[in-house]
Amino acid sequence: MSSEKIDIPGLLSRMPLFSALSPDDLAHMAAATRERRLQKGERLFQRGEQPKGFFLVVWGQVKLAFTSAQGNEKVVEILGPLQSFGEAVMFLDQPYPVLGEALADTLVLHIGAQAVFGQIEQDPRFARKLLAGMSIRLHTMVRDVESYALRSSIQRVIGYLLQLAEGTPCAPGAGAAQGRAEVELPTSKQVIASRLSLTPETLSRIFHELSDMGLISVHGKHIVIHDIARLAEHD
């Protein structure tokens, strides 16, 4: 992984959360920010550690997960570029309830709590942006819980594939809702299975079923959706 120094103020200014800050406020926030470069599989923090700020992903991926005493793991969230995490436990001053681990070579920024609290006190817009980001993630988690409770295993997988396909260009001449799309699984099938509350074996079985139905083709992490509309009919 490259050890090249990054322009922290410039990077923060491109993050939605910090886009409205003045140059002076941005410099103050940057002074309280540290970069963390992680190799794939490296832990960012352990469950039970005390937070001292929150994180922003620059590039790479971070998973948040629970582990049981038996060593089983449940992935609760997969975070990618420009996503933040750790704000809630920072405000509560409570230990991390999950572990954080890099799913790929990753660069994150750690923004110190005191700088965040100071910015909140002087800039209501910053506080609103922070609350908006936390609210969106809470809404997503509630929607996920509802999905796991009310939808079948195959519907969860189809929904995940359709989510990956959003924004993917369709084949020339095909309508956006009925086109062919090619997607790359962003991480291992084991991690995706855990995120969808499935076993890896169940996920593989569902991929085989969807392939047998002519809806998708699977080549490792590369998946071809032959007809988005037909796949959505089974969602």
CSV table of C-alpha atoms in Angstrom, one decimal:
chain,number,residue,atom,x,y,z
A,1,MET,CA,0.0,0.0,0.0
A,2,SER,CA,1.3,3.4,-0.9
A,3,SER,CA,2.7,5.6,1.9
A,4,GLU,CA,2.2,8.8,-0.1
A,5,LYS,CA,1.1,11.7,2.1
A,6,ILE,CA,-2.4,12.9,1.4
A,7,ASP,CA,-3.8,16.4,1.4
A,8,ILE,CA,-6.1,16.1,4.5
A,9,PRO,CA,-7.7,19.6,4.2
A,10,GLY,CA,-8.3,19.2,0.5
A,11,LEU,CA,-9.8,15.7,1.1
A,12,LEU,CA,-12.1,16.9,3.9
A,13,SER,CA,-13.3,19.7,1.7
A,14,ARG,CA,-14.6,17.2,-0.9
A,15,MET,CA,-16.6,15.2,1.8
A,16,PRO,CA,-20.3,16.2,1.9
A,17,LEU,CA,-20.1,16.6,5.7
A,18,PHE,CA,-17.4,19.2,5.5
A,19,SER,CA,-18.2,20.9,2.2
A,20,ALA,CA,-19.7,24.0,3.9
A,21,LEU,CA,-16.9,24.7,6.3
A,22,SER,CA,-14.8,27.9,6.0
A,23,PRO,CA,-11.1,27.5,5.2
A,24,ASP,CA,-10.3,28.3,8.9
A,25,ASP,CA,-12.7,25.8,10.2
A,26,LEU,CA,-11.5,23.2,7.7
A,27,ALA,CA,-7.9,23.8,8.8
A,28,HIS,CA,-9.0,23.3,12.4
A,29,MET,CA,-10.7,20.1,11.6
A,30,ALA,CA,-7.8,18.9,9.6
A,31,ALA,CA,-5.5,19.5,12.5
A,32,ALA,CA,-7.5,17.0,14.5
A,33,THR,CA,-7.6,14.4,11.8
A,34,ARG,CA,-5.3,11.5,11.4
A,35,GLU,CA,-5.0,9.0,8.5
A,36,ARG,CA,-5.1,5.3,9.0
A,37,ARG,CA,-3.9,3.0,6.3
A,38,LEU,CA,-5.0,-0.6,6.7
A,39,GLN,CA,-4.1,-3.8,4.8
A,40,LYS,CA,-6.8,-6.2,3.9
A,41,GLY,CA,-7.9,-8.1,7.0
A,42,GLU,CA,-6.4,-5.6,9.4
A,43,ARG,CA,-8.6,-4.5,12.4
A,44,LEU,CA,-9.4,-0.8,12.7
A,45,PHE,CA,-10.8,-1.3,16.2
A,46,GLN,CA,-12.1,-4.1,18.4
A,47,ARG,CA,-15.5,-4.4,20.0
A,48,GLY,CA,-15.3,-2.8,23.5
A,49,GLU,CA,-12.7,-0.2,22.6
A,50,GLN,CA,-13.5,3.4,23.6
A,51,PRO,CA,-14.0,5.8,20.6
A,52,LYS,CA,-12.1,9.0,20.4
A,53,GLY,CA,-13.8,10.4,17.3
A,54,PHE,CA,-15.3,9.0,14.1
A,55,PHE,CA,-14.1,7.8,10.8
A,56,LEU,CA,-14.4,8.6,7.1
A,57,VAL,CA,-13.5,6.1,4.4
A,58,VAL,CA,-11.3,7.6,1.7
A,59,TRP,CA,-10.9,4.5,-0.4
A,60,GLY,CA,-11.2,0.8,0.3
A,61,GLN,CA,-13.9,-1.0,2.4
A,62,VAL,CA,-14.5,-1.5,6.1
A,63,LYS,CA,-16.9,-4.0,7.6
A,64,LEU,CA,-18.6,-3.6,10.9
A,65,ALA,CA,-19.4,-6.9,12.5
A,66,PHE,CA,-20.4,-8.8,15.7
A,67,THR,CA,-18.6,-12.0,16.7
A,68,SER,CA,-20.0,-14.7,19.0
A,69,ALA,CA,-18.2,-16.6,21.7
A,70,GLN,CA,-18.2,-19.5,19.2
A,71,GLY,CA,-16.4,-17.4,16.6
A,72,ASN,CA,-19.4,-16.9,14.3
A,73,GLU,CA,-19.6,-13.5,12.7
A,74,LYS,CA,-22.5,-11.3,11.6
A,75,VAL,CA,-21.6,-8.4,9.3
A,76,VAL,CA,-23.9,-5.5,10.0
A,77,GLU,CA,-22.6,-3.0,7.6
A,78,ILE,CA,-20.1,-2.6,4.7
A,79,LEU,CA,-18.7,0.9,4.2
A,80,GLY,CA,-17.0,2.3,1.2
A,81,PRO,CA,-15.5,5.6,-0.1
A,82,LEU,CA,-17.0,8.9,1.3
A,83,GLN,CA,-19.0,7.0,4.0
A,84,SER,CA,-18.6,7.8,7.7
A,85,PHE,CA,-19.1,5.7,10.8
A,86,GLY,CA,-18.6,5.8,14.5
A,87,GLU,CA,-20.5,9.0,15.1
A,88,ALA,CA,-23.2,7.6,17.4
A,89,VAL,CA,-20.8,5.9,19.9
A,90,MET,CA,-18.7,9.0,19.9
A,91,PHE,CA,-21.7,11.1,21.0
A,92,LEU,CA,-22.7,8.5,23.6
A,93,ASP,CA,-19.2,8.1,24.9
A,94,GLN,CA,-19.8,4.3,24.8
A,95,PRO,CA,-17.4,1.5,23.7
A,96,TYR,CA,-17.7,0.2,20.2
A,97,PRO,CA,-20.5,-2.5,20.1
A,98,VAL,CA,-18.9,-4.0,16.9
A,99,LEU,CA,-15.5,-4.5,15.4
A,100,GLY,CA,-14.2,-2.7,12.4
A,101,GLU,CA,-12.0,-4.5,9.8
A,102,ALA,CA,-10.7,-3.6,6.4
A,103,LEU,CA,-12.1,-5.8,3.6
A,104,ALA,CA,-9.4,-4.5,1.2
A,105,ASP,CA,-6.4,-2.2,1.4
A,106,THR,CA,-8.1,0.9,2.9
A,107,LEU,CA,-7.4,4.5,3.8
A,108,VAL,CA,-9.6,6.0,6.5
A,109,LEU,CA,-9.5,9.4,8.2
A,110,HIS,CA,-10.1,9.6,12.0
A,111,ILE,CA,-11.5,12.9,13.1
A,112,GLY,CA,-11.0,13.8,16.8
A,113,ALA,CA,-14.1,14.1,19.0
A,114,GLN,CA,-13.2,17.5,20.5
A,115,ALA,CA,-12.9,19.2,17.1
A,116,VAL,CA,-16.3,17.8,16.1
A,117,PHE,CA,-18.0,19.0,19.3
A,118,GLY,CA,-16.4,22.4,18.8
A,119,GLN,CA,-17.6,22.7,15.3
A,120,ILE,CA,-21.1,21.6,16.3
A,121,GLU,CA,-21.3,24.4,18.9
A,122,GLN,CA,-20.4,27.1,16.4
A,123,ASP,CA,-22.1,25.9,13.2
A,124,PRO,CA,-25.7,24.5,13.3
A,125,ARG,CA,-25.4,23.6,9.6
A,126,PHE,CA,-22.6,21.1,10.4
A,127,ALA,CA,-24.7,19.6,13.2
A,128,ARG,CA,-27.6,19.2,10.8
A,129,LYS,CA,-25.4,17.5,8.2
A,130,LEU,CA,-24.0,15.1,10.8
A,131,LEU,CA,-27.5,14.3,12.1
A,132,ALA,CA,-28.7,13.8,8.5
A,133,GLY,CA,-26.0,11.3,7.8
A,134,MET,CA,-26.7,9.3,11.0
A,135,SER,CA,-30.5,9.4,10.2
A,136,ILE,CA,-29.9,8.0,6.7
A,137,ARG,CA,-27.9,5.1,8.1
A,138,LEU,CA,-30.5,4.4,10.8
A,139,HIS,CA,-33.2,4.3,8.1
A,140,THR,CA,-31.1,1.9,6.1
A,141,MET,CA,-30.6,-0.4,9.0
A,142,VAL,CA,-34.3,-0.4,9.9
A,143,ARG,CA,-35.1,-1.2,6.2
A,144,ASP,CA,-32.6,-4.0,6.3
A,145,VAL,CA,-34.2,-5.5,9.5
A,146,GLU,CA,-37.6,-5.3,7.9
A,147,SER,CA,-36.2,-7.0,4.7
A,148,TYR,CA,-34.7,-9.8,6.7
A,149,ALA,CA,-37.9,-10.4,8.6
A,150,LEU,CA,-40.4,-10.2,5.8
A,151,ARG,CA,-38.5,-11.3,2.7
A,152,SER,CA,-37.3,-14.8,1.6
A,153,SER,CA,-33.6,-15.7,1.1
A,154,ILE,CA,-33.9,-15.5,-2.6
A,155,GLN,CA,-35.6,-12.1,-2.5
A,156,ARG,CA,-32.8,-10.7,-0.3
A,157,VAL,CA,-30.2,-11.9,-2.8
A,158,ILE,CA,-32.2,-10.5,-5.8
A,159,GLY,CA,-32.6,-7.2,-3.9
A,160,TYR,CA,-28.9,-7.0,-3.3
A,161,LEU,CA,-28.1,-7.7,-6.9
A,162,LEU,CA,-30.5,-5.0,-8.1
A,163,GLN,CA,-29.0,-2.6,-5.7
A,164,LEU,CA,-25.5,-3.3,-7.2
A,165,ALA,CA,-27.0,-2.8,-10.6
A,166,GLU,CA,-28.3,0.7,-9.9
A,167,GLY,CA,-26.4,3.1,-12.0
A,168,THR,CA,-24.7,0.4,-14.0
A,169,PRO,CA,-25.0,1.2,-17.8
A,170,CYS,CA,-27.2,-1.2,-19.6
A,171,ALA,CA,-26.4,-2.9,-22.9
A,172,PRO,CA,-26.7,-0.6,-26.0
A,173,GLY,CA,-30.3,-0.5,-27.2
A,174,ALA,CA,-31.7,-1.8,-24.0
A,175,GLY,CA,-34.1,0.2,-21.8
A,176,ALA,CA,-32.8,1.2,-18.4
A,177,ALA,CA,-35.4,-1.0,-16.6
A,178,GLN,CA,-35.1,-4.0,-18.9
A,179,GLY,CA,-31.4,-4.0,-19.8
A,180,ARG,CA,-28.5,-6.3,-19.2
A,181,ALA,CA,-26.1,-5.3,-16.5
A,182,GLU,CA,-22.8,-6.6,-15.3
A,183,VAL,CA,-21.8,-6.1,-11.6
A,184,GLU,CA,-18.8,-7.0,-9.5
A,185,LEU,CA,-19.4,-8.3,-5.9
A,186,PRO,CA,-17.6,-5.7,-3.8
A,187,THR,CA,-16.2,-8.3,-1.3
A,188,SER,CA,-16.2,-12.0,-0.6
A,189,LYS,CA,-19.3,-14.2,-0.9
A,190,GLN,CA,-18.9,-15.1,2.7
A,191,VAL,CA,-19.0,-11.5,3.9
A,192,ILE,CA,-22.0,-10.8,1.6
A,193,ALA,CA,-23.8,-13.9,2.9
A,194,SER,CA,-23.3,-12.6,6.5
A,195,ARG,CA,-24.5,-9.2,5.5
A,196,LEU,CA,-27.7,-10.7,4.1
A,197,SER,CA,-28.2,-13.0,7.1
A,198,LEU,CA,-27.5,-16.1,5.0
A,199,THR,CA,-25.0,-18.9,5.2
A,200,PRO,CA,-22.4,-19.0,2.4
A,201,GLU,CA,-23.9,-22.3,1.3
A,202,THR,CA,-27.4,-20.7,1.0
A,203,LEU,CA,-26.0,-17.8,-1.0
A,204,SER,CA,-24.2,-20.2,-3.4
A,205,ARG,CA,-27.3,-22.3,-3.8
A,206,ILE,CA,-29.4,-19.2,-4.7
A,207,PHE,CA,-26.8,-18.0,-7.2
A,208,HIS,CA,-27.1,-21.5,-8.8
A,209,GLU,CA,-30.9,-21.3,-8.8
A,210,LEU,CA,-30.9,-17.9,-10.5
A,211,SER,CA,-28.4,-19.1,-13.0
A,212,ASP,CA,-30.5,-22.2,-13.8
A,213,MET,CA,-33.5,-19.8,-14.3
A,214,GLY,CA,-31.4,-17.9,-16.9
A,215,LEU,CA,-31.6,-14.7,-14.9
A,216,ILE,CA,-27.9,-14.4,-14.1
A,217,SER,CA,-24.5,-15.8,-14.9
A,218,VAL,CA,-21.8,-16.0,-12.2
A,219,HIS,CA,-18.1,-16.0,-12.9
A,220,GLY,CA,-16.4,-15.6,-9.5
A,221,LYS,CA,-17.2,-12.1,-8.3
A,222,HIS,CA,-18.4,-11.0,-11.8
A,223,ILE,CA,-22.1,-11.4,-12.2
A,224,VAL,CA,-24.1,-10.8,-15.4
A,225,ILE,CA,-27.7,-9.9,-15.0
A,226,HIS,CA,-29.3,-10.9,-18.3
A,227,ASP,CA,-32.5,-8.9,-17.8
A,228,ILE,CA,-33.0,-6.5,-14.9
A,229,ALA,CA,-36.8,-6.4,-15.3
A,230,ARG,CA,-37.1,-10.2,-15.3
A,231,LEU,CA,-34.9,-10.4,-12.2
A,232,ALA,CA,-37.0,-7.7,-10.5
A,233,GLU,CA,-40.2,-9.7,-11.1
A,234,HIS,CA,-38.8,-12.3,-8.6
A,235,ASP,CA,-37.9,-9.7,-6.0
